[in-house]
CSV table of C-alpha atoms in Angstrom, one decimal:
chain,number,residue,atom,x,y,z
V,2,MET,CA,79.3,119.2,98.6
V,3,THR,CA,80.4,119.1,102.2
V,4,TYR,CA,80.3,115.3,102.1
V,5,LEU,CA,82.5,115.1,99.0
V,6,LYS,CA,85.7,114.7,101.1
V,7,PHE,CA,84.3,111.6,102.8
V,8,VAL,CA,83.5,110.0,99.4
V,9,ILE,CA,86.9,110.9,98.0
V,10,ALA,CA,88.6,109.6,101.1
V,11,SER,CA,86.8,106.2,100.9
V,12,TYR,CA,87.6,105.7,97.2
V,13,ALA,CA,91.3,106.7,97.9
V,14,ALA,CA,91.5,104.3,100.8
V,15,ALA,CA,90.2,101.4,98.6
V,16,MET,CA,92.6,102.3,95.8
V,17,VAL,CA,95.6,102.6,98.1
V,18,THR,CA,94.9,99.3,100.0
V,19,LEU,CA,94.0,97.2,97.0
V,20,GLY,CA,96.8,98.7,94.9
V,21,GLY,CA,99.3,98.1,97.7
V,22,LEU,CA,98.2,94.5,98.0
V,23,LEU,CA,98.5,94.0,94.2
V,24,ILE,CA,102.1,95.6,94.2
V,25,GLN,CA,103.0,93.3,97.2
V,26,LEU,CA,101.8,90.2,95.2
V,27,PHE,CA,103.9,91.2,92.2
V,28,VAL,CA,107.0,92.0,94.4
V,29,ASP,CA,106.7,88.6,96.1
V,30,ARG,CA,106.3,86.8,92.7
V,31,ARG,CA,109.4,88.5,91.3
V,32,ARG,CA,111.4,87.7,94.5
V,33,TYR,CA,110.5,83.9,94.3
V,34,LEU,CA,111.2,83.8,90.5
V,35,LEU,CA,114.6,85.4,91.0
V,36,ALA,CA,115.4,82.9,93.8
V,37,LEU,CA,114.4,80.0,91.5
V,38,ARG,CA,116.5,81.4,88.6
V,39,HIS,CA,119.5,81.8,91.0
V,40,LEU,CA,119.1,78.2,92.1
V,41,ASP,CA,118.9,77.1,88.5
V,42,ASN,CA,122.1,79.0,87.6
V,43,THR,CA,124.1,77.7,90.5
V,44,GLU,CA,122.9,74.1,89.9
V,45,ASP,CA,123.9,74.3,86.3
V,46,LYS,CA,127.4,75.4,87.2
V,47,LYS,CA,127.7,72.4,89.6
V,48,GLN,CA,126.9,69.8,86.9
V,49,PRO,CA,130.0,68.2,85.5
V,50,LYS,CA,130.7,69.2,81.8
V,51,LYS,CA,130.0,66.5,79.3
V,52,ILE,CA,133.0,65.4,77.2
V,53,HIS,CA,132.1,64.6,73.7
V,54,THR,CA,134.2,61.8,72.4
V,55,PRO,CA,134.3,60.7,68.7
G,10,MET,CA,72.2,53.8,91.8
G,11,ILE,CA,74.9,51.2,91.0
G,12,ILE,CA,78.5,52.4,91.8
G,13,ASN,CA,81.0,50.5,89.8
G,14,ASP,CA,84.8,50.4,90.0
G,15,GLU,CA,85.2,52.8,87.1
G,16,MET,CA,83.1,55.5,88.8
G,17,ILE,CA,85.2,55.2,91.9
G,18,LYS,CA,88.4,55.2,89.9
G,19,SER,CA,87.3,58.4,88.0
G,20,LYS,CA,86.3,60.1,91.2
G,21,CYS,CA,89.7,59.2,92.8
G,22,ASN,CA,91.4,60.5,89.6
G,23,TRP,CA,89.5,63.8,89.8
G,24,TRP,CA,90.5,64.2,93.5
G,25,HIS,CA,94.1,63.4,92.7
G,26,GLU,CA,94.1,65.8,89.8
G,27,SER,CA,92.6,68.6,91.9
G,28,ASP,CA,95.4,68.2,94.4
G,29,ASN,CA,98.2,68.9,91.9
G,30,PRO,CA,100.0,72.3,92.4
G,31,GLU,CA,101.7,72.0,89.0
G,32,ARG,CA,98.4,71.6,87.2
G,33,PHE,CA,97.0,74.5,89.3
G,34,MET,CA,99.9,76.7,88.1
G,35,GLN,CA,99.2,75.7,84.4
G,36,ILE,CA,95.4,76.4,84.7
G,37,SER,CA,95.8,79.7,86.6
G,38,ASP,CA,98.5,80.9,84.2
G,39,ARG,CA,96.0,80.3,81.3
G,40,ILE,CA,93.0,82.0,82.9
G,41,LEU,CA,94.7,85.0,84.7
G,42,PRO,CA,95.1,87.3,81.6
G,43,SER,CA,91.4,86.9,80.4
G,44,LEU,CA,90.1,87.2,84.0
G,45,SER,CA,92.1,90.4,84.5
G,46,ILE,CA,90.5,91.9,81.3
G,47,ILE,CA,87.0,90.9,82.5
G,48,THR,CA,87.7,92.4,86.0
G,49,ILE,CA,88.9,95.7,84.6
G,50,SER,CA,85.7,95.9,82.3
G,51,PHE,CA,83.5,95.3,85.4
G,52,LEU,CA,85.3,97.9,87.4
G,53,LEU,CA,85.1,100.5,84.6
G,54,ALA,CA,81.4,99.7,84.1
G,55,GLY,CA,80.7,99.9,87.8
G,56,LEU,CA,82.5,103.2,88.2
G,57,THR,CA,80.6,104.7,85.2
G,58,LEU,CA,77.2,103.5,86.7
G,59,ILE,CA,78.3,105.0,90.1
G,60,TRP,CA,79.0,108.3,88.4
G,61,TRP,CA,75.5,108.4,86.9
G,62,ALA,CA,73.7,106.9,90.0
G,63,PRO,CA,71.3,109.4,91.7
G,64,GLU,CA,72.0,110.8,95.2
G,65,ASP,CA,70.0,109.5,98.1
G,66,TYR,CA,67.1,111.8,99.2
G,67,GLN,CA,68.3,111.6,102.8
G,68,GLN,CA,72.0,110.7,102.7
G,69,GLY,CA,72.9,112.8,99.6
G,70,LEU,CA,76.3,112.2,98.0
G,71,THR,CA,77.5,109.8,100.9
G,72,VAL,CA,75.4,107.0,99.3
G,73,LYS,CA,78.3,106.6,96.9
G,74,ILE,CA,80.4,105.1,99.8
G,75,MET,CA,77.8,102.2,99.9
G,76,PHE,CA,79.1,101.0,96.5
G,77,LEU,CA,82.4,100.2,98.2
G,78,HIS,CA,81.4,99.5,101.8
G,79,VAL,CA,78.8,96.8,101.0
G,80,PRO,CA,80.9,94.7,98.6
G,81,PHE,CA,83.9,94.9,100.9
G,82,ALA,CA,81.7,93.7,103.8
G,83,TRP,CA,80.2,90.8,101.8
G,84,LEU,CA,83.7,89.8,100.5
G,85,SER,CA,85.2,89.9,104.0
G,86,LEU,CA,82.6,87.4,105.2
G,87,LEU,CA,82.9,85.3,102.0
G,88,CYS,CA,86.7,85.1,102.4
G,89,TYR,CA,86.3,83.8,105.9
G,90,THR,CA,83.7,81.2,104.8
G,91,LEU,CA,86.0,80.0,102.1
G,92,MET,CA,88.9,79.8,104.6
G,93,THR,CA,86.7,77.6,106.8
G,94,LEU,CA,86.1,75.2,103.8
G,95,PHE,CA,89.9,75.2,103.0
G,96,SER,CA,90.5,74.4,106.7
G,97,ILE,CA,88.1,71.4,106.5
G,98,GLY,CA,89.8,70.3,103.3
G,99,THR,CA,93.2,70.6,105.1
G,100,LEU,CA,92.3,68.9,108.3
G,101,PHE,CA,90.0,66.0,107.1
G,102,TRP,CA,91.4,65.3,103.6
G,103,ARG,CA,95.0,66.7,103.9
G,104,HIS,CA,94.4,68.4,100.5
G,105,ARG,CA,97.6,70.2,99.6
G,106,LEU,CA,95.9,72.9,97.5
G,107,ALA,CA,93.4,73.5,100.3
G,108,SER,CA,96.3,74.2,102.7
G,109,ILE,CA,97.9,76.5,100.1
G,110,ALA,CA,94.6,78.3,99.6
G,111,LEU,CA,94.2,78.6,103.4
G,112,LYS,CA,97.6,80.2,103.8
G,113,SER,CA,97.0,82.6,100.9
G,114,THR,CA,93.6,84.0,102.1
G,115,PRO,CA,94.3,86.0,105.4
G,116,PRO,CA,96.1,89.0,103.8
G,117,ILE,CA,93.2,89.4,101.3
G,118,GLY,CA,90.6,89.0,104.1
G,119,ILE,CA,92.5,91.6,106.2
G,120,ALA,CA,92.5,94.1,103.3
G,121,PHE,CA,88.7,93.7,102.7
G,122,THR,CA,87.8,93.8,106.4
G,123,LEU,CA,90.0,96.8,107.1
G,124,LEU,CA,88.4,98.6,104.1
G,125,THR,CA,84.9,97.7,105.4
G,126,LEU,CA,85.7,99.3,108.7
G,127,VAL,CA,87.4,102.4,107.2
G,128,THR,CA,84.7,103.0,104.6
G,129,GLY,CA,82.1,102.4,107.3
G,130,ALA,CA,83.7,105.0,109.5
G,131,LEU,CA,83.9,107.5,106.6
G,132,TRP,CA,80.2,106.8,105.9
G,133,GLY,CA,79.2,106.9,109.6
G,134,LYS,CA,80.7,110.3,110.4
G,135,PRO,CA,78.4,112.3,108.0
G,136,VAL,CA,75.3,110.0,108.5
G,137,TRP,CA,75.4,109.0,112.2
G,138,GLY,CA,77.6,111.8,113.4
G,139,THR,CA,80.3,109.5,114.7
G,140,TRP,CA,83.3,107.6,113.3
G,141,TRP,CA,82.8,104.6,115.5
G,142,GLU,CA,80.3,103.1,117.9
G,143,TRP,CA,80.6,99.9,119.9
G,144,ASP,CA,77.5,98.6,118.1
G,145,ALA,CA,76.9,94.8,117.7
G,146,ARG,CA,77.6,94.7,113.9
G,147,LEU,CA,80.7,97.0,114.1
G,148,THR,CA,82.1,95.2,117.2
G,149,PHE,CA,81.8,91.7,115.6
G,150,MET,CA,83.3,93.0,112.4
G,151,PHE,CA,86.2,94.3,114.4
G,152,ILE,CA,86.5,90.8,116.0
G,153,LEU,CA,86.6,89.4,112.4
G,154,LEU,CA,89.6,91.6,111.7
G,155,LEU,CA,91.3,90.3,114.8
G,156,SER,CA,90.6,86.7,113.8
G,157,TYR,CA,92.2,87.3,110.4
G,158,LEU,CA,95.2,89.0,112.0
G,159,GLY,CA,95.5,86.0,114.5
G,160,ILE,CA,95.4,83.5,111.6
G,161,PHE,CA,97.9,85.5,109.6
G,162,SER,CA,100.3,85.8,112.6
G,163,ILE,CA,100.1,82.0,113.1
G,164,PHE,CA,101.5,81.5,109.6
G,165,GLN,CA,104.2,84.1,110.3
G,166,PHE,CA,105.4,82.8,113.7
G,167,PHE,CA,105.6,79.0,113.2
G,168,GLU,CA,108.6,77.8,111.3
G,169,ASN,CA,107.1,74.4,110.7
G,170,ALA,CA,104.6,74.7,107.8
G,171,ALA,CA,102.6,71.6,108.8
G,172,VAL,CA,102.1,72.8,112.4
G,173,SER,CA,101.2,76.4,111.3
G,174,VAL,CA,98.5,75.1,108.8
G,175,TYR,CA,97.1,72.7,111.5
G,176,PHE,CA,96.7,75.4,114.1
G,177,ALA,CA,95.5,78.0,111.6
G,178,ALA,CA,92.8,75.5,110.4
G,179,ILE,CA,91.6,74.9,113.9
G,180,LEU,CA,91.5,78.6,114.7
G,181,THR,CA,89.6,79.3,111.5
G,182,ILE,CA,86.9,76.7,112.1
G,183,VAL,CA,86.4,77.9,115.7
G,184,GLY,CA,86.3,81.6,114.5
G,185,PHE,CA,83.6,80.7,111.9
G,186,ILE,CA,81.0,81.2,114.7
G,187,ASN,CA,81.5,84.9,114.2
G,188,ILE,CA,80.1,84.9,110.6
G,189,PRO,CA,76.4,84.1,111.3
G,190,ILE,CA,76.6,86.5,114.3
G,191,ILE,CA,77.8,89.3,112.0
G,192,GLN,CA,75.1,88.5,109.4
G,193,PHE,CA,72.2,88.4,111.9
G,194,SER,CA,73.5,90.9,114.5
G,195,VAL,CA,71.2,93.6,113.0
G,196,LYS,CA,68.2,91.3,113.5
G,197,TRP,CA,69.1,90.0,117.0
G,198,TRP,CA,70.1,93.3,118.6
G,199,ASN,CA,68.7,96.8,118.4
G,200,THR,CA,71.7,98.4,116.7
G,201,LEU,CA,72.7,101.7,115.1
G,202,HIS,CA,73.6,99.9,111.9
G,203,GLN,CA,70.7,99.6,109.5
G,204,PRO,CA,69.1,96.2,108.9
G,205,ALA,CA,69.6,94.2,105.7
G,206,SER,CA,68.2,95.9,102.6
G,207,ILE,CA,69.4,93.7,99.8
G,208,LEU,CA,69.7,90.1,101.1
G,209,ILE,CA,66.4,90.0,103.0
G,210,LEU,CA,65.8,86.3,103.8
G,211,GLY,CA,62.3,85.2,103.2
G,212,LYS,CA,61.0,88.6,102.2
G,213,GLY,CA,61.7,88.6,98.5
G,214,ALA,CA,62.7,91.8,96.7
G,215,PRO,CA,65.4,94.2,97.9
G,216,ALA,CA,64.4,97.4,99.6
G,217,ILE,CA,66.5,99.7,97.4
G,218,ASP,CA,65.8,101.2,94.0
G,219,SER,CA,67.2,99.6,90.9
G,220,SER,CA,69.1,102.8,90.0
G,221,ILE,CA,71.3,102.2,93.0
G,222,LEU,CA,71.0,98.4,93.2
G,223,ILE,CA,72.4,97.7,89.7
G,224,PRO,CA,75.7,99.7,90.2
G,225,LEU,CA,76.0,98.0,93.6
G,226,LEU,CA,75.7,94.5,92.1
G,227,VAL,CA,78.2,95.4,89.3
G,228,MET,CA,80.7,96.7,91.8
G,229,THR,CA,80.2,93.6,93.9
G,230,MET,CA,80.9,91.4,90.9
G,231,ALA,CA,84.0,93.5,90.1
G,232,PHE,CA,85.4,93.3,93.6
G,233,ALA,CA,84.6,89.5,93.8
G,234,LEU,CA,86.7,89.1,90.6
G,235,VAL,CA,89.5,91.3,92.2
G,236,CYS,CA,89.4,89.0,95.3
G,237,PHE,CA,89.5,85.9,93.1
G,238,ILE,CA,92.5,87.2,91.0
G,239,PHE,CA,94.4,88.2,94.2
G,240,HIS,CA,93.7,84.8,95.7
G,241,LEU,CA,95.0,83.0,92.6
G,242,MET,CA,98.1,85.2,92.5
G,243,ALA,CA,98.7,84.6,96.3
G,244,MET,CA,98.4,80.9,95.8
G,245,ARG,CA,100.8,80.9,92.9
G,246,ASN,CA,103.3,82.9,95.0
G,247,GLU,CA,102.9,80.3,97.8
G,248,ILE,CA,103.6,77.4,95.5
G,249,LEU,CA,106.7,79.3,94.1
G,250,ARG,CA,107.9,80.0,97.7
G,251,SER,CA,107.6,76.3,98.7
G,252,GLN,CA,109.5,75.3,95.5
G,253,VAL,CA,112.3,77.7,96.5
G,254,ILE,CA,112.4,76.3,100.1
G,255,ILE,CA,112.4,72.6,98.9
G,256,ARG,CA,115.2,73.2,96.4
G,257,GLN,CA,117.3,75.2,99.0
G,258,ARG,CA,116.9,72.3,101.5
G,259,LYS,CA,117.9,69.7,98.8
G,260,ARG,CA,121.0,71.8,98.0
G,261,ALA,CA,121.9,72.1,101.7
G,262,GLN,CA,121.6,68.3,102.1
G,263,GLN,CA,123.7,67.7,99.0
G,264,SER,CA,126.5,70.0,100.1
G,265,LYS,CA,126.4,68.3,103.5
G,266,LYS,CA,126.9,64.9,101.9
G,267,GLU,CA,129.7,66.2,99.6
G,268,ARG,CA,131.6,67.6,102.5
G,269,PRO,CA,134.4,65.2,103.7
C-alpha cells in the first residue's frame, strides 16, 4: 500500500494533462467560431439593403 | 500493367480530394461523435481490466503505472513519426492538409512525451529508487520532448505561416533520427531501463503474461483513439483559425479600398 500514492499520482497526472488539452481544444474552437460569427454579423450589416419594387 | 488516362485522372482526383479542408471538416464532423463513444468504451473497458489485473510478484501495485507509461511512450514516438510523414507531404507535395496536420501535432506530442517522463519518474522512484537517471532511453526521450517544444515554438514565433511550416518540416525530418535511437537504446547501451518485453523484434511472443498484456493493449488502443480525436479536433481548429485570418485580411483590404 506504500506504493499506492505513486499509482494515484500517475493516473491524476494523466487525467489533468489530457483533460487540460481537451478543454484547451474546446476553448480554441469556441473562440474561432465566435470570431467567424462576429465577422458574419458585421459583413451582413455592411451589405446594402435590397429594395423591393413592384 | 497498363496505365491509361482514366487511371491517372482518378488518381489525380483522389489526390485533389484528399487536399480539401472543407471536405475534411465534413468528414471529421461526421465521424467525431461515434469515434468519441468508441474511445470512451475502450477507456472504460481498459480501466475495468486494470482494476482486476493482478499485481506483479516483484513490483507489486506499481505495475499499474505501466498501463499508462507504455501507451504514452509508444504514442509519443508514433506522433513524431506521423509528423515526419506530414513534413514530407508538406515539403515535397505542398499538401495543404499535411501542413495543417503538421501544425496541429506538436501540442499533442508534448502532452504524451511529458506524461511518459512524469509516469516514468513516478514508476522509477519505487522500483529503481530514483526519480531520474541520465540513462540512454530517458535522455533521448527528454531530447524528444525538447524537439517537440522546438517545433511548437517555431509555429508560435514566425508570423508568416508558410515560413514557419517550412522550417518546422525541416526540423521535424532532421529530428526523426532520434526515434530509432529511442527504440533501440535499450539494445545498444547497457541501461537502467528494462529491454523491450512486448515488441520483441524477431523473437516472437511477448515476455509478459496475458493477464497484464490484454489490459495494456486495450489501454493502448484507447489512448491511440484519444490521440486521433485530439488530432482531428486540433486540425479542425487550425482550419477555423485560418478561415478567420483570411476573412479578417479580406475585410481589411476592402476597408482600405473604400477609404477615400
